[in-house]
Structure formats: C-alpha cells, structure tokens
PDB file of C-alpha atoms in Angstrom:
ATOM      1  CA  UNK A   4     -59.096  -9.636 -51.853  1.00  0.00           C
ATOM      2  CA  UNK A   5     -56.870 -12.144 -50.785  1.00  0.00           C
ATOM      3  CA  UNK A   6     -54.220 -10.254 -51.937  1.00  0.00           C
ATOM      4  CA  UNK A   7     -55.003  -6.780 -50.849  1.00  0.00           C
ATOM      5  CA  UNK A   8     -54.761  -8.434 -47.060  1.00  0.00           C
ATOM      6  CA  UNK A   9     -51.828 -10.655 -47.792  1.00  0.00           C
ATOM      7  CA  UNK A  10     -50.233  -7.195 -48.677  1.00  0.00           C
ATOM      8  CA  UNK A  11     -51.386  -5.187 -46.199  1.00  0.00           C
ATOM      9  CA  UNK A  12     -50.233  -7.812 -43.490  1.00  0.00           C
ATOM     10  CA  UNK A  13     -46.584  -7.741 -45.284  1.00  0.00           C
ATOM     11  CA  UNK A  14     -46.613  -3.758 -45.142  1.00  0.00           C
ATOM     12  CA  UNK A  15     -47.564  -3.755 -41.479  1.00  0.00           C
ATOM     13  CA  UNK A  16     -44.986  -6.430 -40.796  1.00  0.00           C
ATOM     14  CA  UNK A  17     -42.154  -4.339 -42.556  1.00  0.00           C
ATOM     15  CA  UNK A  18     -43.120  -1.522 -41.060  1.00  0.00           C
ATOM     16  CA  UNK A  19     -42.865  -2.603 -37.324  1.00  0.00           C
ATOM     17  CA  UNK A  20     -39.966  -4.629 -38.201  1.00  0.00           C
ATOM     18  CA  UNK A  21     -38.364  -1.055 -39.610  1.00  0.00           C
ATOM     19  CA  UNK A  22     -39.705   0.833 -36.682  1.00  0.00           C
ATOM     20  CA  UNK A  23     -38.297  -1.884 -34.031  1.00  0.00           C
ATOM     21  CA  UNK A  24     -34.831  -1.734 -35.733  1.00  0.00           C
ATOM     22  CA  UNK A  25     -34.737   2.317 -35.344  1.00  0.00           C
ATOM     23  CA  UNK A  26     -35.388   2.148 -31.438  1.00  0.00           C
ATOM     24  CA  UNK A  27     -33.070  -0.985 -30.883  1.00  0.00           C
ATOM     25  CA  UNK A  28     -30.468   0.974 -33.059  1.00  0.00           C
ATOM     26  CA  UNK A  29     -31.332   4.368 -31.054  1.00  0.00           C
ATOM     27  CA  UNK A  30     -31.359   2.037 -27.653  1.00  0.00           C
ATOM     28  CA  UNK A  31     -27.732   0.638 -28.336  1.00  0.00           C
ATOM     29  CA  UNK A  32     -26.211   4.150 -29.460  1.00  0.00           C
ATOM     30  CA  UNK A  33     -27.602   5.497 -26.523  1.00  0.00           C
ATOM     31  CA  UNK A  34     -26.347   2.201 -24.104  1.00  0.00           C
ATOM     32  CA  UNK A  35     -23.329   3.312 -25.884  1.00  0.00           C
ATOM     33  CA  UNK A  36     -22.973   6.999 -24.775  1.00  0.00           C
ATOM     34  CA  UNK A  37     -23.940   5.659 -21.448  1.00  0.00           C
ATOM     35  CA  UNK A  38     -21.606   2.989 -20.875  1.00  0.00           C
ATOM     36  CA  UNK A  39     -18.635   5.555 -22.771  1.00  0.00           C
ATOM     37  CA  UNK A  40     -19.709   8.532 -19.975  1.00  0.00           C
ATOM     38  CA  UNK A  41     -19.496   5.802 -16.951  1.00  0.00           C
ATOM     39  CA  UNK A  42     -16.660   4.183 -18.228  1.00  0.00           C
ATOM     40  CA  UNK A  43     -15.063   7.815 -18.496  1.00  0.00           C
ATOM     41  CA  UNK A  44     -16.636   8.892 -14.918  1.00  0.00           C
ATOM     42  CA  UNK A  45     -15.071   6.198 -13.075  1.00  0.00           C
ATOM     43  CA  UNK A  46     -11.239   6.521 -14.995  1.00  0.00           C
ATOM     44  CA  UNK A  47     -11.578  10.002 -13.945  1.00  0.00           C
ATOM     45  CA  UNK A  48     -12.761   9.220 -10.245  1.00  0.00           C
ATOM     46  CA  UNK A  49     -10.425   6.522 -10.083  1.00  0.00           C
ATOM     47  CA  UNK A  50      -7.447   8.864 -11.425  1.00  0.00           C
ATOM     48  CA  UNK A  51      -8.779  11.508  -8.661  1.00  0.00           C
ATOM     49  CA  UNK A  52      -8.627   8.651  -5.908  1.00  0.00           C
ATOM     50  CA  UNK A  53      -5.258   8.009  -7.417  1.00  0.00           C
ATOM     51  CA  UNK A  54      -3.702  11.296  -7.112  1.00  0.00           C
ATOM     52  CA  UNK A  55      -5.299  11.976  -3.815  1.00  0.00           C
ATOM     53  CA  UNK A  56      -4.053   8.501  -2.694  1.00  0.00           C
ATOM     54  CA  UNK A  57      -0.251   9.340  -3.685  1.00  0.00           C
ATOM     55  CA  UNK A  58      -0.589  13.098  -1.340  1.00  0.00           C
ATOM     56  CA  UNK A  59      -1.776  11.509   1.435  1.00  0.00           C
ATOM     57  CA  UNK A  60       0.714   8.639   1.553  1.00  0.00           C
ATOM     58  CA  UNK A  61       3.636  11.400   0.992  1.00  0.00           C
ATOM     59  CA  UNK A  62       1.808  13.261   4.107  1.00  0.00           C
ATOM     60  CA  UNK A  63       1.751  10.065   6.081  1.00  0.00           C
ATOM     61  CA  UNK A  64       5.830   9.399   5.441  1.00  0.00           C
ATOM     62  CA  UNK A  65       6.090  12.950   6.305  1.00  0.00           C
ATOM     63  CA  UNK A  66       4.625  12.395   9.420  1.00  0.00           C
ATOM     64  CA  UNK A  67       5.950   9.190  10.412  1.00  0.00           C
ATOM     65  CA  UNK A  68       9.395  10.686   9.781  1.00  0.00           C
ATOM     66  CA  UNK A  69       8.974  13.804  11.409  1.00  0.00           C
ATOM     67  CA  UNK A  70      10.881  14.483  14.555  1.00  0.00           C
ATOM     68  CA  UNK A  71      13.163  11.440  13.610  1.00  0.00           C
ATOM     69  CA  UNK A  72      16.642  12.522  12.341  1.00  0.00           C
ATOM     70  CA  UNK A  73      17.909   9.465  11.601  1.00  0.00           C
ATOM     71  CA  UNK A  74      17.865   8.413   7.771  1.00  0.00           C
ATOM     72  CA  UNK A  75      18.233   4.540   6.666  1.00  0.00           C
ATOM     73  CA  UNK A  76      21.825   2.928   7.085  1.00  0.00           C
ATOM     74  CA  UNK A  77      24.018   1.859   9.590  1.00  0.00           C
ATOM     75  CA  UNK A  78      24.982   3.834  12.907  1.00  0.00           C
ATOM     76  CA  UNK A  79      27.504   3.492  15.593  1.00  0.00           C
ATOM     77  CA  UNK A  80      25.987   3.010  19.143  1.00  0.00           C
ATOM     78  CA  UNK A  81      26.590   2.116  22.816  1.00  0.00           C
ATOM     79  CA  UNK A  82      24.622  -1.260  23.375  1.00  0.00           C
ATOM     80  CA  UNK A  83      23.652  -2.010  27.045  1.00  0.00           C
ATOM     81  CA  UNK A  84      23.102  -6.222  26.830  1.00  0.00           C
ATOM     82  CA  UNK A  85      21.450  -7.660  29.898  1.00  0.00           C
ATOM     83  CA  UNK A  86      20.351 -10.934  30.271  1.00  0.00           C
ATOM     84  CA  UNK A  87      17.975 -11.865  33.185  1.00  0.00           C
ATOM     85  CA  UNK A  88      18.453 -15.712  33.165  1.00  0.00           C
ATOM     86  CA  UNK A  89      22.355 -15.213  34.053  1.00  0.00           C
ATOM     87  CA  UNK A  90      22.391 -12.002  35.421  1.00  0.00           C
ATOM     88  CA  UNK A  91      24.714 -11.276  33.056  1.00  0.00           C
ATOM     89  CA  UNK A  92      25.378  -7.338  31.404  1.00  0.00           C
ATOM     90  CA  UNK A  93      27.880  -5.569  29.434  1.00  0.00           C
ATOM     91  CA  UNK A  94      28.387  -2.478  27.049  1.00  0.00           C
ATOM     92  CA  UNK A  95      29.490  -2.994  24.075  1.00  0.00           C
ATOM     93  CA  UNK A  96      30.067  -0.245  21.006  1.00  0.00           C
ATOM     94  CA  UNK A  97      28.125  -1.993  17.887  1.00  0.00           C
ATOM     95  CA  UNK A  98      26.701  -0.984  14.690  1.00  0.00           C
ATOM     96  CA  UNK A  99      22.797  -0.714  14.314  1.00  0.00           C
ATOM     97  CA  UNK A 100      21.120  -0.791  11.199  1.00  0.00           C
ATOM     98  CA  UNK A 101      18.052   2.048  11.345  1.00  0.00           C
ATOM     99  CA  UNK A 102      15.327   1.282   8.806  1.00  0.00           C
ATOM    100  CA  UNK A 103      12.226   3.768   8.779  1.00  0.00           C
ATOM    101  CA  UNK A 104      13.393   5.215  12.265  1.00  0.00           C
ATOM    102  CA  UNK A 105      14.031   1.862  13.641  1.00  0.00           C
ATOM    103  CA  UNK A 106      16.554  -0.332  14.894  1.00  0.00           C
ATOM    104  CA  UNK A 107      16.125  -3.717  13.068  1.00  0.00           C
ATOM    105  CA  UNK A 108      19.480  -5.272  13.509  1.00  0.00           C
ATOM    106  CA  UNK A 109      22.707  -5.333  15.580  1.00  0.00           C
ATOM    107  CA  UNK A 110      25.922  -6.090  13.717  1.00  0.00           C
ATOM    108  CA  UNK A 111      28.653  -7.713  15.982  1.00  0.00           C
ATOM    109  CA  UNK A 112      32.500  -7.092  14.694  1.00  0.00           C
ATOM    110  CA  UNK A 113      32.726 -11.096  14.525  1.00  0.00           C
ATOM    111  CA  UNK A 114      30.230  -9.862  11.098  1.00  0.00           C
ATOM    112  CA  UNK A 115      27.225 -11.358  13.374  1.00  0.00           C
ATOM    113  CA  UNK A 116      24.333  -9.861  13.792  1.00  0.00           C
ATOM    114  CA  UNK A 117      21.068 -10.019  15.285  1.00  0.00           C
ATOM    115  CA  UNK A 118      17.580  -9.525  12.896  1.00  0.00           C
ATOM    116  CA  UNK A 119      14.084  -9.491  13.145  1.00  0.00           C
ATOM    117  CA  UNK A 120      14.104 -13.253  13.438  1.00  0.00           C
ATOM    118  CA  UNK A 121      15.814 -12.824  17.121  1.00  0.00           C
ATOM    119  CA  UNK A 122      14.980  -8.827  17.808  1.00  0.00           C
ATOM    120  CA  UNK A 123      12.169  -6.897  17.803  1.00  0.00           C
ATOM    121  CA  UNK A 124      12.224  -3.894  16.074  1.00  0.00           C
ATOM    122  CA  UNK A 125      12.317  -0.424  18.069  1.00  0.00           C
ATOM    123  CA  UNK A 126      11.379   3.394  17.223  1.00  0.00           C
ATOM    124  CA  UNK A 127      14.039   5.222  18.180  1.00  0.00           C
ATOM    125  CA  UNK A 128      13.350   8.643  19.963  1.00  0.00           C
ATOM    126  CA  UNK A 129      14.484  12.013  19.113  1.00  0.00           C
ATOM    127  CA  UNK A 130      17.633  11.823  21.231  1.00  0.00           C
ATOM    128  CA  UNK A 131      18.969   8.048  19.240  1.00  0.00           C
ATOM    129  CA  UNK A 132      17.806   5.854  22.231  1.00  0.00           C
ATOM    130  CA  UNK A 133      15.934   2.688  21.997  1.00  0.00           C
ATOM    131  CA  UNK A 134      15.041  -0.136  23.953  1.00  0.00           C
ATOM    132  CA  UNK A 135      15.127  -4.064  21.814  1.00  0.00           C
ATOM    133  CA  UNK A 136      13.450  -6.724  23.017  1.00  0.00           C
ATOM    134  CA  UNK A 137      15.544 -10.349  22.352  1.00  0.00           C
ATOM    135  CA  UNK A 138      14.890 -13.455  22.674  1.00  0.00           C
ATOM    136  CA  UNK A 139      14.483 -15.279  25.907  1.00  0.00           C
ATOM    137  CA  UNK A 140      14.139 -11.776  28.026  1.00  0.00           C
ATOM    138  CA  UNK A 141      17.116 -10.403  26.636  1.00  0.00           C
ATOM    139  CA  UNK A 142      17.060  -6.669  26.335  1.00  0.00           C
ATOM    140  CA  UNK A 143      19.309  -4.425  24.413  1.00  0.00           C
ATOM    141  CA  UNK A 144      18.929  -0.735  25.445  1.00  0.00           C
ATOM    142  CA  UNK A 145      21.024   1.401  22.268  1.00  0.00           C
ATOM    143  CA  UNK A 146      22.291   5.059  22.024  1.00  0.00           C
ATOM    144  CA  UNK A 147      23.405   5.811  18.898  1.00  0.00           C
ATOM    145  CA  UNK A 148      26.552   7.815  19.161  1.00  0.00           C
ATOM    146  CA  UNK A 149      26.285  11.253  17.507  1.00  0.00           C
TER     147      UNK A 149
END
C-alpha cells in the first residue's frame, strides 16, 4: 500500500511539474512575442518621430531663411561707428562676415576684426541693414553694399 501512494504521489508530482513547465515555456514564448512586437512598435515610432523630426527642421531653416538673401560668407559694407563716451563717429567700408542671416563679425583691413566676444550678433533685414551692439555703448549700424 505503501507503495501504491508513494507512486501515486511521484505521478502527481511529475505531472504538475510537466504541466508547470508547459505554461512557463508558453508564458516566456509569449513574453517573447510581446517584448519582439514592442521592441518593433517603438523602432518604428521612433523611425516615424525621426523622419518627421528631419521635415520639420528643413521647414524651420526654410523659414528662418526666408526673405533673407544673404547666404554665409563675407560681404562688403558701409559701417557707421559711433561711440557715445567720445562722441566720436566715422564711416568706414569693411567686410562683414554673415552667418545664418547675421552679422557676427567685422573684419578691419589691419586683418582685425571684431567677434561675438566684443559684438553682438544682428539679423540683417531684407534690404542688408543691421544695427551691432559693441562693447561699452558702441554701436555699429552696417549696409552691406550690393
């Protein structure tokens, strides 16, 4: 009798054991799937996000250049100096350098110049004007000669 139960008990054992394998095996394949279907949702979203990312920045350089004429390089322009603390002005005909429609430095012949670390940099409006801030009130007010 002993042995009929001992049995019995080792059948029922094997057969949970055997049945809690199958679901952990079904459990992972199907963790699996899951996990491959997110994994491939989110490349896919992130590859959408991507592409849509890329249009809109080409809109926004689009837009941020439109209206301006002036490409990236160096221009020829009139220069109005003034300088409050002497009272002192002058015209001078200087090269600019225009970056992204700005003026971000002023070359002097002398190969001088003047960069963001003593200008600020200034849009420049549809007819080549624009109006740079120095340092110590200084003001530069540029044409750029067509």
């Amino acid at each position: 009798m002993k042995i009929k139960i001992t049995i019995l008990y080792f059948a029922f054992f094997l057969i949970l054991l055997t049945s809690c394998n199958t679901k952990s095996s079904e459990n992972n394949s199907n963790e699996s799937s899951n996990n491959s279907y997110s994994t491939e949702q989110e490349s896919s979203e992130e590859e959408a996000s991507y592409s849509t990312g890329e249009s809109e920045n080409d809109e926004e350089l689009e837009e941020n250049n439109s209206g301006c004429k002036f490409e990236d390089g160096n221009y020829s322009a009139t220069v109005d100096y003034n300088n409050p603390e002497t009272g002192y002005s002058a015209t001078y005909t200087l090269d600019v350098e225009v970056q992204d429609c700005q003026v971000v430095q002023i070359n002097f012949p002398n190969d001088g110049y003047l960069d963001e670390d003593h200008i600020s940099c200034a849009d420049i409006d549809e007819d080549g004007r624009a109006s740079v801030d120095g340092e110590d009130g200084k003001t530069y007010e540029i044409q750029i000669d067509n």
